[in-house]
Amino acid sequence: MRTLLRLTAVIDGILGVVARIGCVAGLMLVVVIVYDVITRYFGFPKMFGFNSTQYQEFEYWLHTVLFSLVIGYAYTRQSHVRIDLVRDRLTRRTKYILEVLGITLLLIPFCLIALNYNLHYVQASYSEGEISKSVIGLTHIWILKSFLVALFGLLLLAAISQLIKAVAGLRGELPDEMVSGALGGDN
C-alpha cells in the first residue's frame, strides 16, 4: 500500500503542475478579455491580425483550457460539490466506502466512456478540418476539442489517486495528513 500511496503523490504532483499551466490560461484569459474590451470600446486597432470575433472565440478557448487542466487537481483537493448535510453524519469508514463505490462505479466508468467518445469527436473534427461557425472565426477546432480528452484523462488520473487513498483509508493505512485530501471537510 505504501507504493500505491507514493503513486498518489506522483499523480497529485503531476496534476498540480498541469493545474499551474491551466492557471496561466486563466491569467491569459483576463488579459485577452481586458484587451478585447479596451480595443472594442475605445476604438483601438486589434493586434496580430485578429478581429473581435477571433478574440472572443479565443476567450472561450482559454476558458476550456483553464477548466480542463485544473479539474483533476481540484478533485484531489476536494473542491467538488458534496451533500455535506447527509455526509457529515456518516462514520469515517462509511465515507471511505462511499468514495470507493462512487469512484469505481460512477467516476471511472464515466471518464472512460467520455474519453472514448471525445477521442472520436476530436478525430472527426481533425479529419473534417473543422473551423468556427463564424466565417471570420478561428480554425483548427480540433485543438479546442482535444482539451476535452485532457479533461477526462486528468479526471481519471485524479480518480485513481483518490481511489487508492480511499482504499488505504478503509484498510487503516492512510496517514493522518492525507485523510482530509481523501475525504475533505472535517472527515
PDB file of C-alpha atoms in Angstrom:
ATOM      1  CA  MET A   1       0.000   0.000   0.000  1.00  0.00           C
ATOM      2  CA  ARG A   2       2.925   2.361   0.635  1.00  0.00           C
ATOM      3  CA  THR A   3       3.976   2.045  -3.001  1.00  0.00           C
ATOM      4  CA  LEU A   4       0.463   2.910  -4.122  1.00  0.00           C
ATOM      5  CA  LEU A   5       0.364   5.893  -1.766  1.00  0.00           C
ATOM      6  CA  ARG A   6       3.654   7.080  -3.275  1.00  0.00           C
ATOM      7  CA  LEU A   7       1.979   6.717  -6.678  1.00  0.00           C
ATOM      8  CA  THR A   8      -0.835   9.005  -5.479  1.00  0.00           C
ATOM      9  CA  ALA A   9       1.781  11.581  -4.501  1.00  0.00           C
ATOM     10  CA  VAL A  10       3.257  11.383  -8.011  1.00  0.00           C
ATOM     11  CA  ILE A  11      -0.179  11.637  -9.638  1.00  0.00           C
ATOM     12  CA  ASP A  12      -1.159  14.552  -7.398  1.00  0.00           C
ATOM     13  CA  GLY A  13       2.148  16.258  -8.234  1.00  0.00           C
ATOM     14  CA  ILE A  14       1.544  15.861 -11.962  1.00  0.00           C
ATOM     15  CA  LEU A  15      -1.986  17.202 -11.563  1.00  0.00           C
ATOM     16  CA  GLY A  16      -0.576  20.166  -9.633  1.00  0.00           C
ATOM     17  CA  VAL A  17       1.884  21.017 -12.406  1.00  0.00           C
ATOM     18  CA  VAL A  18      -0.824  20.713 -15.056  1.00  0.00           C
ATOM     19  CA  ALA A  19      -3.129  22.909 -12.944  1.00  0.00           C
ATOM     20  CA  ARG A  20      -0.451  25.610 -12.774  1.00  0.00           C
ATOM     21  CA  ILE A  21      -0.354  25.588 -16.575  1.00  0.00           C
ATOM     22  CA  GLY A  22      -4.131  25.912 -16.505  1.00  0.00           C
ATOM     23  CA  CYS A  23      -3.773  28.901 -14.202  1.00  0.00           C
ATOM     24  CA  VAL A  24      -1.575  30.558 -16.813  1.00  0.00           C
ATOM     25  CA  ALA A  25      -4.502  30.155 -19.207  1.00  0.00           C
ATOM     26  CA  GLY A  26      -6.635  31.895 -16.580  1.00  0.00           C
ATOM     27  CA  LEU A  27      -4.241  34.839 -16.445  1.00  0.00           C
ATOM     28  CA  MET A  28      -4.118  34.955 -20.230  1.00  0.00           C
ATOM     29  CA  LEU A  29      -7.920  34.936 -20.244  1.00  0.00           C
ATOM     30  CA  VAL A  30      -8.030  38.055 -18.085  1.00  0.00           C
ATOM     31  CA  VAL A  31      -5.517  39.822 -20.338  1.00  0.00           C
ATOM     32  CA  VAL A  32      -7.362  38.859 -23.532  1.00  0.00           C
ATOM     33  CA  ILE A  33     -10.742  39.963 -22.149  1.00  0.00           C
ATOM     34  CA  VAL A  34      -9.381  43.314 -20.966  1.00  0.00           C
ATOM     35  CA  TYR A  35      -7.577  43.838 -24.278  1.00  0.00           C
ATOM     36  CA  ASP A  36     -10.681  42.917 -26.283  1.00  0.00           C
ATOM     37  CA  VAL A  37     -12.906  45.254 -24.260  1.00  0.00           C
ATOM     38  CA  ILE A  38     -10.462  48.166 -24.443  1.00  0.00           C
ATOM     39  CA  THR A  39      -9.922  47.843 -28.182  1.00  0.00           C
ATOM     40  CA  ARG A  40     -13.610  47.387 -28.902  1.00  0.00           C
ATOM     41  CA  TYR A  41     -14.957  50.235 -26.781  1.00  0.00           C
ATOM     42  CA  PHE A  42     -12.164  52.742 -27.296  1.00  0.00           C
ATOM     43  CA  GLY A  43     -11.656  52.055 -30.993  1.00  0.00           C
ATOM     44  CA  PHE A  44      -8.033  50.886 -30.815  1.00  0.00           C
ATOM     45  CA  PRO A  45      -6.920  48.609 -33.653  1.00  0.00           C
ATOM     46  CA  LYS A  46      -6.609  44.878 -32.964  1.00  0.00           C
ATOM     47  CA  MET A  47      -3.144  43.366 -32.893  1.00  0.00           C
ATOM     48  CA  PHE A  48      -1.758  40.235 -34.541  1.00  0.00           C
ATOM     49  CA  GLY A  49      -4.237  40.402 -37.420  1.00  0.00           C
ATOM     50  CA  PHE A  50      -7.133  39.100 -35.298  1.00  0.00           C
ATOM     51  CA  ASN A  51     -10.633  40.530 -35.286  1.00  0.00           C
ATOM     52  CA  SER A  52     -13.092  40.853 -32.380  1.00  0.00           C
ATOM     53  CA  THR A  53     -14.786  37.567 -33.202  1.00  0.00           C
ATOM     54  CA  GLN A  54     -11.479  35.731 -33.046  1.00  0.00           C
ATOM     55  CA  TYR A  55     -10.584  37.346 -29.721  1.00  0.00           C
ATOM     56  CA  GLN A  56     -13.970  36.385 -28.287  1.00  0.00           C
ATOM     57  CA  GLU A  57     -13.586  32.818 -29.530  1.00  0.00           C
ATOM     58  CA  PHE A  58     -10.089  32.721 -28.076  1.00  0.00           C
ATOM     59  CA  GLU A  59     -11.638  33.694 -24.745  1.00  0.00           C
ATOM     60  CA  TYR A  60     -13.771  30.554 -24.667  1.00  0.00           C
ATOM     61  CA  TRP A  61     -10.752  28.534 -25.815  1.00  0.00           C
ATOM     62  CA  LEU A  62      -8.893  29.844 -22.770  1.00  0.00           C
ATOM     63  CA  HIS A  63     -11.899  29.024 -20.549  1.00  0.00           C
ATOM     64  CA  THR A  64     -11.781  25.487 -21.900  1.00  0.00           C
ATOM     65  CA  VAL A  65      -8.041  25.171 -21.295  1.00  0.00           C
ATOM     66  CA  LEU A  66      -8.398  26.564 -17.766  1.00  0.00           C
ATOM     67  CA  PHE A  67     -11.177  24.210 -16.677  1.00  0.00           C
ATOM     68  CA  SER A  68      -9.774  21.184 -18.487  1.00  0.00           C
ATOM     69  CA  LEU A  69      -6.340  21.456 -16.911  1.00  0.00           C
ATOM     70  CA  VAL A  70      -7.488  22.323 -13.396  1.00  0.00           C
ATOM     71  CA  ILE A  71     -10.306  19.806 -12.874  1.00  0.00           C
ATOM     72  CA  GLY A  72      -8.125  16.853 -11.858  1.00  0.00           C
ATOM     73  CA  TYR A  73      -6.219  18.913  -9.315  1.00  0.00           C
ATOM     74  CA  ALA A  74      -9.458  20.367  -7.958  1.00  0.00           C
ATOM     75  CA  TYR A  75     -10.859  16.878  -7.429  1.00  0.00           C
ATOM     76  CA  THR A  76      -7.819  15.762  -5.441  1.00  0.00           C
ATOM     77  CA  ARG A  77      -8.177  18.891  -3.291  1.00  0.00           C
ATOM     78  CA  GLN A  78     -11.823  18.117  -2.521  1.00  0.00           C
ATOM     79  CA  SER A  79     -13.046  21.201  -4.371  1.00  0.00           C
ATOM     80  CA  HIS A  80     -16.105  19.451  -5.754  1.00  0.00           C
ATOM     81  CA  VAL A  81     -19.681  19.577  -4.543  1.00  0.00           C
ATOM     82  CA  ARG A  82     -20.756  17.204  -1.814  1.00  0.00           C
ATOM     83  CA  ILE A  83     -24.023  16.792   0.040  1.00  0.00           C
ATOM     84  CA  ASP A  84     -22.459  17.624   3.387  1.00  0.00           C
ATOM     85  CA  LEU A  85     -25.773  17.715   5.231  1.00  0.00           C
ATOM     86  CA  VAL A  86     -26.062  13.945   4.827  1.00  0.00           C
ATOM     87  CA  ARG A  87     -22.395  13.015   4.526  1.00  0.00           C
ATOM     88  CA  ASP A  88     -21.240  14.729   7.726  1.00  0.00           C
ATOM     89  CA  ARG A  89     -23.434  12.381   9.784  1.00  0.00           C
ATOM     90  CA  LEU A  90     -21.676   9.290   8.430  1.00  0.00           C
ATOM     91  CA  THR A  91     -18.773   7.469  10.047  1.00  0.00           C
ATOM     92  CA  ARG A  92     -15.338   7.781   8.502  1.00  0.00           C
ATOM     93  CA  ARG A  93     -15.469   4.146   7.377  1.00  0.00           C
ATOM     94  CA  THR A  94     -18.802   4.724   5.625  1.00  0.00           C
ATOM     95  CA  LYS A  95     -17.346   7.771   3.901  1.00  0.00           C
ATOM     96  CA  TYR A  96     -14.445   5.693   2.598  1.00  0.00           C
ATOM     97  CA  ILE A  97     -16.870   3.027   1.356  1.00  0.00           C
ATOM     98  CA  LEU A  98     -18.931   5.688  -0.438  1.00  0.00           C
ATOM     99  CA  GLU A  99     -15.766   7.099  -2.016  1.00  0.00           C
ATOM    100  CA  VAL A 100     -14.667   3.677  -3.258  1.00  0.00           C
ATOM    101  CA  LEU A 101     -18.133   2.863  -4.628  1.00  0.00           C
ATOM    102  CA  GLY A 102     -18.613   6.274  -6.222  1.00  0.00           C
ATOM    103  CA  ILE A 103     -15.225   6.246  -7.884  1.00  0.00           C
ATOM    104  CA  THR A 104     -15.346   2.647  -9.121  1.00  0.00           C
ATOM    105  CA  LEU A 105     -18.996   2.507 -10.149  1.00  0.00           C
ATOM    106  CA  LEU A 106     -19.536   6.045 -11.409  1.00  0.00           C
ATOM    107  CA  LEU A 107     -16.493   8.246 -11.913  1.00  0.00           C
ATOM    108  CA  ILE A 108     -14.027   5.865 -13.546  1.00  0.00           C
ATOM    109  CA  PRO A 109     -16.594   4.345 -15.964  1.00  0.00           C
ATOM    110  CA  PHE A 110     -17.857   7.837 -16.825  1.00  0.00           C
ATOM    111  CA  CYS A 111     -14.312   9.061 -17.560  1.00  0.00           C
ATOM    112  CA  LEU A 112     -13.578   6.018 -19.733  1.00  0.00           C
ATOM    113  CA  ILE A 113     -16.792   6.442 -21.719  1.00  0.00           C
ATOM    114  CA  ALA A 114     -16.215  10.195 -22.094  1.00  0.00           C
ATOM    115  CA  LEU A 115     -12.606   9.608 -23.189  1.00  0.00           C
ATOM    116  CA  ASN A 116     -13.757   7.151 -25.839  1.00  0.00           C
ATOM    117  CA  TYR A 117     -16.415   9.472 -27.226  1.00  0.00           C
ATOM    118  CA  ASN A 118     -14.195  12.532 -27.119  1.00  0.00           C
ATOM    119  CA  LEU A 119     -11.315  10.816 -28.895  1.00  0.00           C
ATOM    120  CA  HIS A 120     -13.681  10.116 -31.782  1.00  0.00           C
ATOM    121  CA  TYR A 121     -15.038  13.662 -31.517  1.00  0.00           C
ATOM    122  CA  VAL A 122     -11.531  15.134 -31.861  1.00  0.00           C
ATOM    123  CA  GLN A 123     -10.601  12.742 -34.655  1.00  0.00           C
ATOM    124  CA  ALA A 124     -13.714  13.691 -36.642  1.00  0.00           C
ATOM    125  CA  SER A 125     -13.021  17.388 -36.105  1.00  0.00           C
ATOM    126  CA  TYR A 126      -9.439  16.967 -37.302  1.00  0.00           C
ATOM    127  CA  SER A 127     -10.401  14.834 -40.320  1.00  0.00           C
ATOM    128  CA  GLU A 128     -13.067  17.292 -41.411  1.00  0.00           C
ATOM    129  CA  GLY A 129     -10.809  20.304 -40.914  1.00  0.00           C
ATOM    130  CA  GLU A 130     -13.486  21.821 -38.701  1.00  0.00           C
ATOM    131  CA  ILE A 131     -13.434  25.592 -38.313  1.00  0.00           C
ATOM    132  CA  SER A 132     -15.526  28.106 -36.435  1.00  0.00           C
ATOM    133  CA  LYS A 133     -19.151  28.530 -37.434  1.00  0.00           C
ATOM    134  CA  SER A 134     -18.336  32.207 -37.891  1.00  0.00           C
ATOM    135  CA  VAL A 135     -16.827  32.996 -41.274  1.00  0.00           C
ATOM    136  CA  ILE A 136     -14.219  35.204 -39.585  1.00  0.00           C
ATOM    137  CA  GLY A 137     -13.670  32.899 -36.576  1.00  0.00           C
ATOM    138  CA  LEU A 138     -10.812  30.649 -35.527  1.00  0.00           C
ATOM    139  CA  THR A 139      -9.725  27.500 -37.308  1.00  0.00           C
ATOM    140  CA  HIS A 140      -8.388  24.151 -36.048  1.00  0.00           C
ATOM    141  CA  ILE A 141     -11.297  23.499 -33.706  1.00  0.00           C
ATOM    142  CA  TRP A 142      -9.886  20.018 -33.066  1.00  0.00           C
ATOM    143  CA  ILE A 143      -7.285  21.625 -30.792  1.00  0.00           C
ATOM    144  CA  LEU A 144     -10.045  23.050 -28.617  1.00  0.00           C
ATOM    145  CA  LYS A 145     -11.896  19.742 -28.581  1.00  0.00           C
ATOM    146  CA  SER A 146      -8.740  17.864 -27.625  1.00  0.00           C
ATOM    147  CA  PHE A 147      -8.851  19.599 -24.274  1.00  0.00           C
ATOM    148  CA  LEU A 148     -11.968  17.548 -23.508  1.00  0.00           C
ATOM    149  CA  VAL A 149      -9.777  14.477 -23.833  1.00  0.00           C
ATOM    150  CA  ALA A 150      -7.287  16.100 -21.462  1.00  0.00           C
ATOM    151  CA  LEU A 151     -10.106  16.959 -19.044  1.00  0.00           C
ATOM    152  CA  PHE A 152     -11.342  13.378 -18.763  1.00  0.00           C
ATOM    153  CA  GLY A 153      -7.816  11.947 -18.769  1.00  0.00           C
ATOM    154  CA  LEU A 154      -6.799  14.193 -15.880  1.00  0.00           C
ATOM    155  CA  LEU A 155     -10.028  13.480 -14.028  1.00  0.00           C
ATOM    156  CA  LEU A 156      -9.386   9.746 -14.492  1.00  0.00           C
ATOM    157  CA  LEU A 157      -5.897  10.144 -13.012  1.00  0.00           C
ATOM    158  CA  ALA A 158      -7.366  12.047 -10.079  1.00  0.00           C
ATOM    159  CA  ALA A 159      -9.996   9.333  -9.601  1.00  0.00           C
ATOM    160  CA  ILE A 160      -7.287   6.661  -9.457  1.00  0.00           C
ATOM    161  CA  SER A 161      -5.360   8.699  -6.906  1.00  0.00           C
ATOM    162  CA  GLN A 162      -8.447   9.236  -4.761  1.00  0.00           C
ATOM    163  CA  LEU A 163      -9.435   5.571  -5.053  1.00  0.00           C
ATOM    164  CA  ILE A 164      -6.050   4.471  -3.728  1.00  0.00           C
ATOM    165  CA  LYS A 165      -6.379   6.902  -0.810  1.00  0.00           C
ATOM    166  CA  ALA A 166      -9.896   5.700  -0.014  1.00  0.00           C
ATOM    167  CA  VAL A 167      -8.840   2.024  -0.085  1.00  0.00           C
ATOM    168  CA  ALA A 168      -5.864   2.855   2.133  1.00  0.00           C
ATOM    169  CA  GLY A 169      -8.249   4.652   4.497  1.00  0.00           C
ATOM    170  CA  LEU A 170     -10.540   1.625   4.615  1.00  0.00           C
ATOM    171  CA  ARG A 171      -7.583  -0.564   5.474  1.00  0.00           C
ATOM    172  CA  GLY A 172      -6.420   1.859   8.159  1.00  0.00           C
ATOM    173  CA  GLU A 173      -3.186   2.551   6.297  1.00  0.00           C
ATOM    174  CA  LEU A 174      -3.799   6.146   5.209  1.00  0.00           C
ATOM    175  CA  PRO A 175      -1.526   8.590   7.054  1.00  0.00           C
ATOM    176  CA  ASP A 176      -3.450  11.181   9.098  1.00  0.00           C
ATOM    177  CA  GLU A 177      -2.125  14.058   6.989  1.00  0.00           C
ATOM    178  CA  MET A 178      -3.732  12.514   3.890  1.00  0.00           C
ATOM    179  CA  VAL A 179      -7.207  11.938   5.350  1.00  0.00           C
ATOM    180  CA  SER A 180      -8.552  15.407   4.548  1.00  0.00           C
ATOM    181  CA  GLY A 181      -7.269  15.016   0.986  1.00  0.00           C
ATOM    182  CA  ALA A 182      -9.153  11.743   0.709  1.00  0.00           C
ATOM    183  CA  LEU A 183     -12.402  12.745   2.394  1.00  0.00           C
ATOM    184  CA  GLY A 184     -12.413  16.532   2.550  1.00  0.00           C
ATOM    185  CA  GLY A 185     -14.097  18.666   5.181  1.00  0.00           C
ATOM    186  CA  ASP A 186     -13.947  17.612   8.782  1.00  0.00           C
ATOM    187  CA  ASN A 187     -13.707  13.947   7.740  1.00  0.00           C
TER     188      ASN A 187
END
